[in-house]
mmCIF file of C-alpha atoms and ligand atoms in Angstrom:
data_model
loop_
_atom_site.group_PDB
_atom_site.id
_atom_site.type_symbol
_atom_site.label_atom_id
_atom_site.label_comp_id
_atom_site.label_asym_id
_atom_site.label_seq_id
_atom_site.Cartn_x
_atom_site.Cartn_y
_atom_site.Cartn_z
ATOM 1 C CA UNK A 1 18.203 18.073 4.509
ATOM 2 C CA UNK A 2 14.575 16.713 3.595
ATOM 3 C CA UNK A 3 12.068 16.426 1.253
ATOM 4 C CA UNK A 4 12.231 19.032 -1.861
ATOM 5 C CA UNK A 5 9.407 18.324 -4.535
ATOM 6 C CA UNK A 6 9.325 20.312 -8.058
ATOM 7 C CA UNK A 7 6.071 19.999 -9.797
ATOM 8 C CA UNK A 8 7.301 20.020 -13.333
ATOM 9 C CA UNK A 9 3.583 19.175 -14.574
ATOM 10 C CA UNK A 10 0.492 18.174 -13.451
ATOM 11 C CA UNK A 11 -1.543 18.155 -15.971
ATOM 12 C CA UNK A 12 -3.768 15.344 -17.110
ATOM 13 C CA UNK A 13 -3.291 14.523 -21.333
ATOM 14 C CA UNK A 14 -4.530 17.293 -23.675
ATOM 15 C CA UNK A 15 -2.438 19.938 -23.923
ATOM 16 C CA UNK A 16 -2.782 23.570 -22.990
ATOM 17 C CA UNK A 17 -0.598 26.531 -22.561
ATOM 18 C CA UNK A 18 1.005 26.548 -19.258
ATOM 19 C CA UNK A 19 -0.197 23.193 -18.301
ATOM 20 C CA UNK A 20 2.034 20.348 -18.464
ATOM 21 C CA UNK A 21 1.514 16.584 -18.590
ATOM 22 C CA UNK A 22 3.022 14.555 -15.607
ATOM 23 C CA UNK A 23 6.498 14.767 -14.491
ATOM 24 C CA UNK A 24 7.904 15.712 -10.926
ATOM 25 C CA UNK A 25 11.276 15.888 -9.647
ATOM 26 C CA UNK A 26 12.064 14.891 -6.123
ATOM 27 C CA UNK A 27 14.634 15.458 -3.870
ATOM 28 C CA UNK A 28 15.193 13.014 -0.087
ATOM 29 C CA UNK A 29 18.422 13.594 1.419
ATOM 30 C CA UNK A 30 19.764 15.193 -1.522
ATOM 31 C CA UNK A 31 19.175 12.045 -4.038
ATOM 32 C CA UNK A 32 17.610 13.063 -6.744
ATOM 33 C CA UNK A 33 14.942 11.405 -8.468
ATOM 34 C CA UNK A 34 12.441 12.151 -11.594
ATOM 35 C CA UNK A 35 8.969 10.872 -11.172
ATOM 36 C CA UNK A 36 7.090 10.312 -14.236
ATOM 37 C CA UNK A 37 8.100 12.394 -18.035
ATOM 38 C CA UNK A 38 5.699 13.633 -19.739
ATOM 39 C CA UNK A 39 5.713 15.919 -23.060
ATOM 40 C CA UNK A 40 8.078 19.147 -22.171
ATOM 41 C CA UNK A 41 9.653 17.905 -18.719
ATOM 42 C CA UNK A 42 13.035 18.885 -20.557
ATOM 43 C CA UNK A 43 11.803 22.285 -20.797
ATOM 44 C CA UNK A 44 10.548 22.362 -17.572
ATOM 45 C CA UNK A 45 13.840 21.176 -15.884
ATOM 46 C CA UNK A 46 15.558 23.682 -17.805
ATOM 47 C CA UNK A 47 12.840 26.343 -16.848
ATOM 48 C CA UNK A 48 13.184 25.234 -13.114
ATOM 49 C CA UNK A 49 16.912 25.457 -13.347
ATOM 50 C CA UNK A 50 17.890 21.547 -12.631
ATOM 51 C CA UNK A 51 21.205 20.638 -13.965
ATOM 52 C CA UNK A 52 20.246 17.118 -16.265
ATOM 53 C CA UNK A 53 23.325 15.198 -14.950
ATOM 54 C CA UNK A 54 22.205 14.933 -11.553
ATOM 55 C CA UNK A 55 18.970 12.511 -12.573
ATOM 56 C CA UNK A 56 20.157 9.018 -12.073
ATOM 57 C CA UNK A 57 16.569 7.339 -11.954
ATOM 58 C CA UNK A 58 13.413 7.491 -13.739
ATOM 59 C CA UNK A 59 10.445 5.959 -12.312
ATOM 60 C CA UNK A 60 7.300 6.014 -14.812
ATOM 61 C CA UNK A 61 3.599 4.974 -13.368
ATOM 62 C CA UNK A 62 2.618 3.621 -16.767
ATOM 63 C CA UNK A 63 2.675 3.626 -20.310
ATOM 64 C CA UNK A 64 -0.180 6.415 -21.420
ATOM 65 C CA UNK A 65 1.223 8.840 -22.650
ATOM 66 C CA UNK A 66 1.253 11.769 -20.592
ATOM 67 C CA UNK A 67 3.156 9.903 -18.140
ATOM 68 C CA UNK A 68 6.338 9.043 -20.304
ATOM 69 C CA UNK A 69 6.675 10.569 -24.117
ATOM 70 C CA UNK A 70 8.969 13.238 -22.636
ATOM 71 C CA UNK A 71 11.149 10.384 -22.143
ATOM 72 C CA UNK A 72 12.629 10.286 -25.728
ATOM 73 C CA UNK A 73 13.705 13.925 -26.195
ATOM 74 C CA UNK A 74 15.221 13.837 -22.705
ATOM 75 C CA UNK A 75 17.397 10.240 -23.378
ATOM 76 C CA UNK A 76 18.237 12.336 -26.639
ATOM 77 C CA UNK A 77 19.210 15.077 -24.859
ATOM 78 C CA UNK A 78 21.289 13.710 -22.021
ATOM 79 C CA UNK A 79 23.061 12.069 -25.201
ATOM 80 C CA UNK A 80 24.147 15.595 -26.842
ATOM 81 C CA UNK A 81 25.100 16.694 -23.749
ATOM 82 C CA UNK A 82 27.902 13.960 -23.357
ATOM 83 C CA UNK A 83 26.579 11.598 -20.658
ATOM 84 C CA UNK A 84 28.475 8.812 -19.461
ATOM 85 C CA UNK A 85 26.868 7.934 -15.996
ATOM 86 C CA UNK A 86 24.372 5.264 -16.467
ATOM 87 C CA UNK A 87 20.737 5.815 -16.397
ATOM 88 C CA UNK A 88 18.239 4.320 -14.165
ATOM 89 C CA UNK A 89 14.702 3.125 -15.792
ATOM 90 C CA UNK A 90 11.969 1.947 -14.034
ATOM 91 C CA UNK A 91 8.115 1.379 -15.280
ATOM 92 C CA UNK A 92 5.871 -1.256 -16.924
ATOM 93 C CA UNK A 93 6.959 -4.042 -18.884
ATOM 94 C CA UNK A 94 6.930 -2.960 -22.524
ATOM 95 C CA UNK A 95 9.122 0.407 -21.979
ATOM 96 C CA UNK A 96 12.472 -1.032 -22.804
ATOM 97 C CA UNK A 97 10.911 -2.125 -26.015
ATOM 98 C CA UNK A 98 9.190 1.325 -26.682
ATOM 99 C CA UNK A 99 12.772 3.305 -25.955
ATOM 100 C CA UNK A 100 15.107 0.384 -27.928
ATOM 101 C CA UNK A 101 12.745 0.414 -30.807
ATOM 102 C CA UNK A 102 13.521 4.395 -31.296
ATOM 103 C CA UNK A 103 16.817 4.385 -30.483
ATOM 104 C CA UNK A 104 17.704 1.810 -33.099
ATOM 105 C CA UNK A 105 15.605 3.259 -36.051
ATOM 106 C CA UNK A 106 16.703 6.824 -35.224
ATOM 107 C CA UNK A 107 20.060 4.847 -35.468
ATOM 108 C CA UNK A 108 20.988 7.091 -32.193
ATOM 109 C CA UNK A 109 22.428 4.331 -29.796
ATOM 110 C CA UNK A 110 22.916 6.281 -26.527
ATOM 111 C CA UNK A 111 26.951 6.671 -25.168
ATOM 112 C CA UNK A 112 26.255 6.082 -21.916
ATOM 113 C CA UNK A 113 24.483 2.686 -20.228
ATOM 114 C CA UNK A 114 20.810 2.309 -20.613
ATOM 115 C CA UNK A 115 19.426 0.230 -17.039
ATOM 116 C CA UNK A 116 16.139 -0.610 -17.621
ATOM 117 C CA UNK A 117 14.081 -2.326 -14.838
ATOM 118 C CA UNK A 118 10.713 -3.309 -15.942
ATOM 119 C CA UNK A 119 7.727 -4.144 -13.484
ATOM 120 C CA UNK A 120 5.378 -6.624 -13.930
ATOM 121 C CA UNK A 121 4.327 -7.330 -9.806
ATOM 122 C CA UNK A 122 1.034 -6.667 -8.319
ATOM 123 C CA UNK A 123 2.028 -6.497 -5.367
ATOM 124 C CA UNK A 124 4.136 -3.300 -3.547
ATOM 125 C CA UNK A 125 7.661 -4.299 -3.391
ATOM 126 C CA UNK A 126 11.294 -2.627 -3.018
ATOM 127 C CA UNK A 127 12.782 -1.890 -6.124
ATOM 128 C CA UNK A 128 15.375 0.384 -5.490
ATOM 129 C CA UNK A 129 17.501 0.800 -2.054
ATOM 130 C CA UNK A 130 20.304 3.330 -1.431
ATOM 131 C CA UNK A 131 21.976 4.159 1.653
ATOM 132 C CA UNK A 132 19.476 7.181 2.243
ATOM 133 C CA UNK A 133 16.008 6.125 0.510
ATOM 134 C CA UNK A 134 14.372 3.349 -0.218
ATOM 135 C CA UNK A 135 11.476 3.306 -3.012
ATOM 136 C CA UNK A 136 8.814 0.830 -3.530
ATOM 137 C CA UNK A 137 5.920 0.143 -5.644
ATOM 138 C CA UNK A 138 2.356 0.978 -4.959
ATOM 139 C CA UNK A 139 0.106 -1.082 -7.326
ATOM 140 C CA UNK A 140 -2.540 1.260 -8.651
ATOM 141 C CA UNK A 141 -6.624 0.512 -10.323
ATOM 142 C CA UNK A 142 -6.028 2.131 -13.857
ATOM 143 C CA UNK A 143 -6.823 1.057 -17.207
ATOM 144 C CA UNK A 144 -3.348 -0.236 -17.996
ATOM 145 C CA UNK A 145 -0.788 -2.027 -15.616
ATOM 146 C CA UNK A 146 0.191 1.316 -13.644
ATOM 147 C CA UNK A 147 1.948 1.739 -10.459
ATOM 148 C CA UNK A 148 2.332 4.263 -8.030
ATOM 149 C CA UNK A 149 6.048 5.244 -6.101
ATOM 150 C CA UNK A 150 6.785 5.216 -2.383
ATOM 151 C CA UNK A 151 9.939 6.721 -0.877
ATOM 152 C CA UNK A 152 11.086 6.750 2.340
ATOM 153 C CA UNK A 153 13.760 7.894 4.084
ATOM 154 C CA UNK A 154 15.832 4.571 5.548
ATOM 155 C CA UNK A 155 15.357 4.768 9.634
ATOM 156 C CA UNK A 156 18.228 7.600 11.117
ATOM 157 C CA UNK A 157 20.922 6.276 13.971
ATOM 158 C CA UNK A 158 20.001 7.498 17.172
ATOM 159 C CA UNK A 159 21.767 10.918 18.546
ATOM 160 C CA UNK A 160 24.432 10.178 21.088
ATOM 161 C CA UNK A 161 23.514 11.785 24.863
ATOM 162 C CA UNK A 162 27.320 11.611 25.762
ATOM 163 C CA UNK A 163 27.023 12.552 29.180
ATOM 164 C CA UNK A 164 24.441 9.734 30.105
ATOM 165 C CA UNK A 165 26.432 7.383 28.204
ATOM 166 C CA UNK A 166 29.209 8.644 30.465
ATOM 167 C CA UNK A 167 27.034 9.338 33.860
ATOM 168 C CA UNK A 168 26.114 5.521 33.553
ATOM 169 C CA UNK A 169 29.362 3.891 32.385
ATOM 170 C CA UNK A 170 29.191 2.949 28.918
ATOM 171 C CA UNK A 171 32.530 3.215 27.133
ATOM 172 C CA UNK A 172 32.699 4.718 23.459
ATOM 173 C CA UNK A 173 33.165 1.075 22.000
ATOM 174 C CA UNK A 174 29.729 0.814 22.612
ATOM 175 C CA UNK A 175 28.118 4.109 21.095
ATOM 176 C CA UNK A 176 28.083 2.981 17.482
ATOM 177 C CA UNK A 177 25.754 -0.129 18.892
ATOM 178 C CA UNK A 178 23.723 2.089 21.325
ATOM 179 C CA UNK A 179 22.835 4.476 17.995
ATOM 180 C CA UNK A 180 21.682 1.626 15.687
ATOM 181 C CA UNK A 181 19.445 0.814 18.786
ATOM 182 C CA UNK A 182 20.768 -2.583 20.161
ATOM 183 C CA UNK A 183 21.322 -2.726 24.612
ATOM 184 C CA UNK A 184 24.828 -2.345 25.495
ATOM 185 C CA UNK A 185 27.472 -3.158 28.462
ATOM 186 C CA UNK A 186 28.669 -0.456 31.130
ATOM 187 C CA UNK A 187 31.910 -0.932 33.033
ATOM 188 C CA UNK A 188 30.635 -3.776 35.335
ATOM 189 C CA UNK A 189 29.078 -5.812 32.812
ATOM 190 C CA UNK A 190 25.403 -4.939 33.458
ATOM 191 C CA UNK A 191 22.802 -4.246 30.437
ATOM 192 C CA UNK A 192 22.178 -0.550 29.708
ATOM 193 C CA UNK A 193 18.892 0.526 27.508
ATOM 194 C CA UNK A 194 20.313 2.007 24.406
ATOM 195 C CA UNK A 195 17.248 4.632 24.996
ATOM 196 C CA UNK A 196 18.747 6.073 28.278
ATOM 197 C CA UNK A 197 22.364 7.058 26.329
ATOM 198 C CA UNK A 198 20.687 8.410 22.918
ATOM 199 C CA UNK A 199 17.993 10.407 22.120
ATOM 200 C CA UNK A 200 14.845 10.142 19.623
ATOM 201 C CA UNK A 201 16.152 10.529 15.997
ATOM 202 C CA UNK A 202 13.693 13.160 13.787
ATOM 203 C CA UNK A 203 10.818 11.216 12.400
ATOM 204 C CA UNK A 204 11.521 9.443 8.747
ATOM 205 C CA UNK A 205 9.943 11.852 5.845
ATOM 206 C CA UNK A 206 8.040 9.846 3.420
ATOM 207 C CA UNK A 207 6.673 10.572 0.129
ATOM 208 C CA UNK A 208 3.865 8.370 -2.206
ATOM 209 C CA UNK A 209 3.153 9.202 -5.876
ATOM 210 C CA UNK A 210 -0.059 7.877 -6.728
ATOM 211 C CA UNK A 211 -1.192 8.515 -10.336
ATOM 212 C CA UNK A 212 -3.460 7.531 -12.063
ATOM 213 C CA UNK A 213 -5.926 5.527 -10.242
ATOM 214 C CA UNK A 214 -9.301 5.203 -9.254
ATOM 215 C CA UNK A 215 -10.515 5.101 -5.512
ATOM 216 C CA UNK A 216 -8.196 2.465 -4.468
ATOM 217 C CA UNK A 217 -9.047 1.239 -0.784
ATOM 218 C CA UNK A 218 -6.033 -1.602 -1.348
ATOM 219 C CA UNK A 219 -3.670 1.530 -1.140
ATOM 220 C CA UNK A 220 -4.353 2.428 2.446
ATOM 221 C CA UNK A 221 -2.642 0.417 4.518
ATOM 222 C CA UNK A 222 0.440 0.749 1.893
ATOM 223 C CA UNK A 223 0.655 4.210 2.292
ATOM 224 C CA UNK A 224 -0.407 4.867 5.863
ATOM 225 C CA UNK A 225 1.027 7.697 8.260
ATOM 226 C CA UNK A 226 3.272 8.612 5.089
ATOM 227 C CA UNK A 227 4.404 12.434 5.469
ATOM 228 C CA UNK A 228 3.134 13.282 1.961
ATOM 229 C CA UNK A 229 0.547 12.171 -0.282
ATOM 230 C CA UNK A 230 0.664 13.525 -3.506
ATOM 231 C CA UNK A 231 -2.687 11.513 -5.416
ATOM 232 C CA UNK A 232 -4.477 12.506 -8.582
ATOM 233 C CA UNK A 233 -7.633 14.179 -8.816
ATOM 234 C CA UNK A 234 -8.839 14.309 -12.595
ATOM 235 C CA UNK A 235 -12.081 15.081 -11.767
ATOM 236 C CA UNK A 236 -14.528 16.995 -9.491
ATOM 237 C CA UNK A 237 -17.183 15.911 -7.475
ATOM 238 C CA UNK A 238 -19.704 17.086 -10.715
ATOM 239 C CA UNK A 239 -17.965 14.706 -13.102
ATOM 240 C CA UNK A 240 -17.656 11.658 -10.641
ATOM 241 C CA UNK A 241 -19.489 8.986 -13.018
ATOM 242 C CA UNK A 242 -16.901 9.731 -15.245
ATOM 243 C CA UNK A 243 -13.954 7.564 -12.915
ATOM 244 C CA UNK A 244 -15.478 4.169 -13.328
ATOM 245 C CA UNK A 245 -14.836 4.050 -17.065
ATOM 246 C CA UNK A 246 -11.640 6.674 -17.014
ATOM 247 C CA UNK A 247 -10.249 4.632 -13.979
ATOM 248 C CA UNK A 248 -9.495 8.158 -12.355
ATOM 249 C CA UNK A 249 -10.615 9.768 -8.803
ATOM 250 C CA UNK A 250 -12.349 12.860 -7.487
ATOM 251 C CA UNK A 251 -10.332 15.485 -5.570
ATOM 252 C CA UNK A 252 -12.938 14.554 -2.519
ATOM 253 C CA UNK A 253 -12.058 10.264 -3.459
ATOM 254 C CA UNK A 254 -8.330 11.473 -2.833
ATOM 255 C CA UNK A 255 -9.293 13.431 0.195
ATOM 256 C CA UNK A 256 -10.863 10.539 1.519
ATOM 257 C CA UNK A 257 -7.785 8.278 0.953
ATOM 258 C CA UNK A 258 -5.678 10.569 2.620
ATOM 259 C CA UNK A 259 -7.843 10.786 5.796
ATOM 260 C CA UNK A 260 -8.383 7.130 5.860
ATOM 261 C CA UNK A 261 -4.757 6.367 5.719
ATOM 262 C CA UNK A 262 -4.347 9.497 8.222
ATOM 263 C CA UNK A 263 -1.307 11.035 6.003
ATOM 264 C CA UNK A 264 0.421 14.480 6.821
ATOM 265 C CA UNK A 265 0.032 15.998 3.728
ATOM 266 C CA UNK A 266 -2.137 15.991 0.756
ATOM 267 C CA UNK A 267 -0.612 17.070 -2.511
ATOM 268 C CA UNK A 268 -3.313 16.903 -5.619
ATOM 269 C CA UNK A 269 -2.913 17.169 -9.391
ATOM 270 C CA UNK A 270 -3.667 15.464 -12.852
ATOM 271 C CA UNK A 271 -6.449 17.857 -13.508
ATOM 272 C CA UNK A 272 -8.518 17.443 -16.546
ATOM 273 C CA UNK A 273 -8.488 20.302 -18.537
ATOM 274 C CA UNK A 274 -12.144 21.039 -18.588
ATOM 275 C CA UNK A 275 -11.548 23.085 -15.122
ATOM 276 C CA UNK A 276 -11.106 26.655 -15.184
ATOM 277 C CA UNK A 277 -10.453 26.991 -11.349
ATOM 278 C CA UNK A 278 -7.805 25.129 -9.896
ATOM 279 C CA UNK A 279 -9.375 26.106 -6.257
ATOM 280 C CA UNK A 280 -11.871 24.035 -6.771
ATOM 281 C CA UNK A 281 -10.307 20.921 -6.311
ATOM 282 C CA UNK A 282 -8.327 22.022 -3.199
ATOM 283 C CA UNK A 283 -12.131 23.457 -1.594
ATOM 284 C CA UNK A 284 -14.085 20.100 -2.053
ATOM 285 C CA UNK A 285 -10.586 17.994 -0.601
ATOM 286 C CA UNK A 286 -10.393 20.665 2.089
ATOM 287 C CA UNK A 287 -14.174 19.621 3.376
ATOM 288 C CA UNK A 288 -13.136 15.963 4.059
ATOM 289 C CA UNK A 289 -9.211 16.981 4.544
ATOM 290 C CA UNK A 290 -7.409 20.277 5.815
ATOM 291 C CA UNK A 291 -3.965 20.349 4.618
ATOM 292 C CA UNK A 292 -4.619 19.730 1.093
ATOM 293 C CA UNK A 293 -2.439 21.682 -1.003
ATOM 294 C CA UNK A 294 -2.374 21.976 -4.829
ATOM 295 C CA UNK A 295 0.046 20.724 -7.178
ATOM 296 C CA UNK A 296 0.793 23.522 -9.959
ATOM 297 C CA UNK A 297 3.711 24.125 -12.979
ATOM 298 C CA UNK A 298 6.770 25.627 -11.050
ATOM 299 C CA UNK A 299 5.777 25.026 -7.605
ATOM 300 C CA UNK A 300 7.993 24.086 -5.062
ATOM 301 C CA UNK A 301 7.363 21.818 -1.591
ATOM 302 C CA UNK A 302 9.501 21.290 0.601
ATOM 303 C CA UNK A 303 9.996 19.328 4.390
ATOM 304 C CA UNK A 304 12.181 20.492 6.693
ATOM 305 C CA UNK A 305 14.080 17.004 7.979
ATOM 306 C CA UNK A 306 13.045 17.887 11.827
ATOM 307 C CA UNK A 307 10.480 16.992 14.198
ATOM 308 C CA UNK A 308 7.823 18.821 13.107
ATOM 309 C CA UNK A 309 6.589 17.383 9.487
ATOM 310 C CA UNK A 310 4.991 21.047 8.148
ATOM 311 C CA UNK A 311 4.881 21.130 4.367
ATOM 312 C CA UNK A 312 5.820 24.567 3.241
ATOM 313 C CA UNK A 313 5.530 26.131 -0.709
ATOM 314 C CA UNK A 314 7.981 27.872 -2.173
HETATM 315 ZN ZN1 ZN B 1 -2.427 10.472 -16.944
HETATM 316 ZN ZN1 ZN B 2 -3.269 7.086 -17.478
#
């Protein structure tokens, strides 16, 4: 169990062949969740083999297009195909609107419950807790209202060390306490440190989804010492002028983020589609951060949930 990312597109808006608009699909702990739906993530789950019913929440960054018009055909979809499970929502104010006012002129009510959960905040809050993951919002600098995603994986109990719980005394009544962290009692009555009878749980994998945005320095502390960073980079260094007006960043602005805020990983994408070379982008990161990977159609990333946070693709 871990972290398992599927780059369904990564695209910025106009459209060329193999390059899809925004859409990813991750995986923590085995909860499933789709990030962003942009034109053809359908096809791409289909392509990448993900069976529909297991999506059971949507979060979309904001209402251009290339982050959510994927959104109809795949509401339409999980309709034909008999859904009854409710569906999850999550994204700008406005978006329940947008998805009613089809629905009811298409005259194509869905059969299963519609949740919609629409943000208005400016600040990063929780919006959606399970036992595994919790998911909060990191408020982005775009042209529209627009917020990134963080998910993290809810703090692990503490492995048991059964013989020092039994070298030192501590009866099994006490192990459930000694694993969520709390002192506990041995035989006599005296205080034992939880930390000598358990051991270090593996570190918490994180993940933050930050598109789009310009340089944001307000991000930073929000998404500091996170495992993996995916952030877009619309632009290289050539066409930087062009982010004050676009609201967008440099592969070398999201480089810088990631160093700042000292993340594992650095995942980019949202290319414009002026670029030819996809390499590019990961060189002029790579001189201001190493592991910088790049996002691409049908790629696959995945963390190993174990002490050592390396990012591998598949
Ligand atoms: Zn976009
Ligand atoms: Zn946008």
């Amino acid at each position: 169990m871990g972290l398992r990312l599927t780059i369904l597109g990564c695209h910025s808006a106009a459209p060329k062949s193999n390059a899809q608009p925004s859409a990813q699909l991750l995986e923590i702990d085995g909860h499933v969740f789709l990030i962003d739906c942009g034109e053809g993530t359908q096809l791409a789950l289909r392509k990448n083999k993900i069976k529909f019913s297991r999506i059971k929440q949507i979060f979309i960054s904001h209402l251009h297009g290339d982050h959510y018009f994927g959104l109809f055909g795949l509401i339409a979809t999980f309709n034909l195909l008999g859904r009854t499970e409710p569906l999850d929502i999550f994204g700008p104010k406005g978006i329940k609107e947008i998805i009613l006012l089809s629905l009811k002129l298409g005259e194509s009510w869905t059969k299963f419950p519609l949740r919609f959960h629409e943000l208005t905040q400016d600040l990063s809050h929780v919006i959606f807790e399970n036992n595994r993951v919790k998911v909060s919002t990191l408020p982005l600098d775009h042209r529209i209202y627009t917020n990134g995603f963080l998910f993290e994986q809810k703090t692990k109990e503490r492995p048991l060390d059964v013989s020092a719980a039994a070298e030192l005394g501590v009866s099994s009544a006490y192990f459930n306490k000694a694993k969520q962290g709390h002192w506990v009692k041995d035989e006599s009555g005296k205080e034992v440190d939880f930390k000598l009878i358990t051991k270090e749980p593996t570190p918490n994998i994180s993940y933050a989804y930050c598109s789009d945005t310009a340089y944001h320095k307000t991000l930073e502390p929000l998404i500091k010492g996170v495992t993996l960073l995916y952030h877009e980079s619309t632009f290289l260094d050539q066409h930087e002028s062009l982010c004050q007006t676009t609201k967008h960043s440099t592969a070398k602005q999201a480089a810088r983020i990631a160093e700042k805020a000292q993340v594992g990983h650095l995942l980019l994408g949202h290319y414009s589609a002026r670029y030819k070379n996809l390499e590019d982008f990961k060189s002029e990161a790579q001189e201001i951060f190493s592991s910088t990977f790049l996002a691409r159609e049908g790629a696959i990333f995945v963390i190993e949930d174990r002490a050592r946070l390396e990012l591998t693709e598949i």
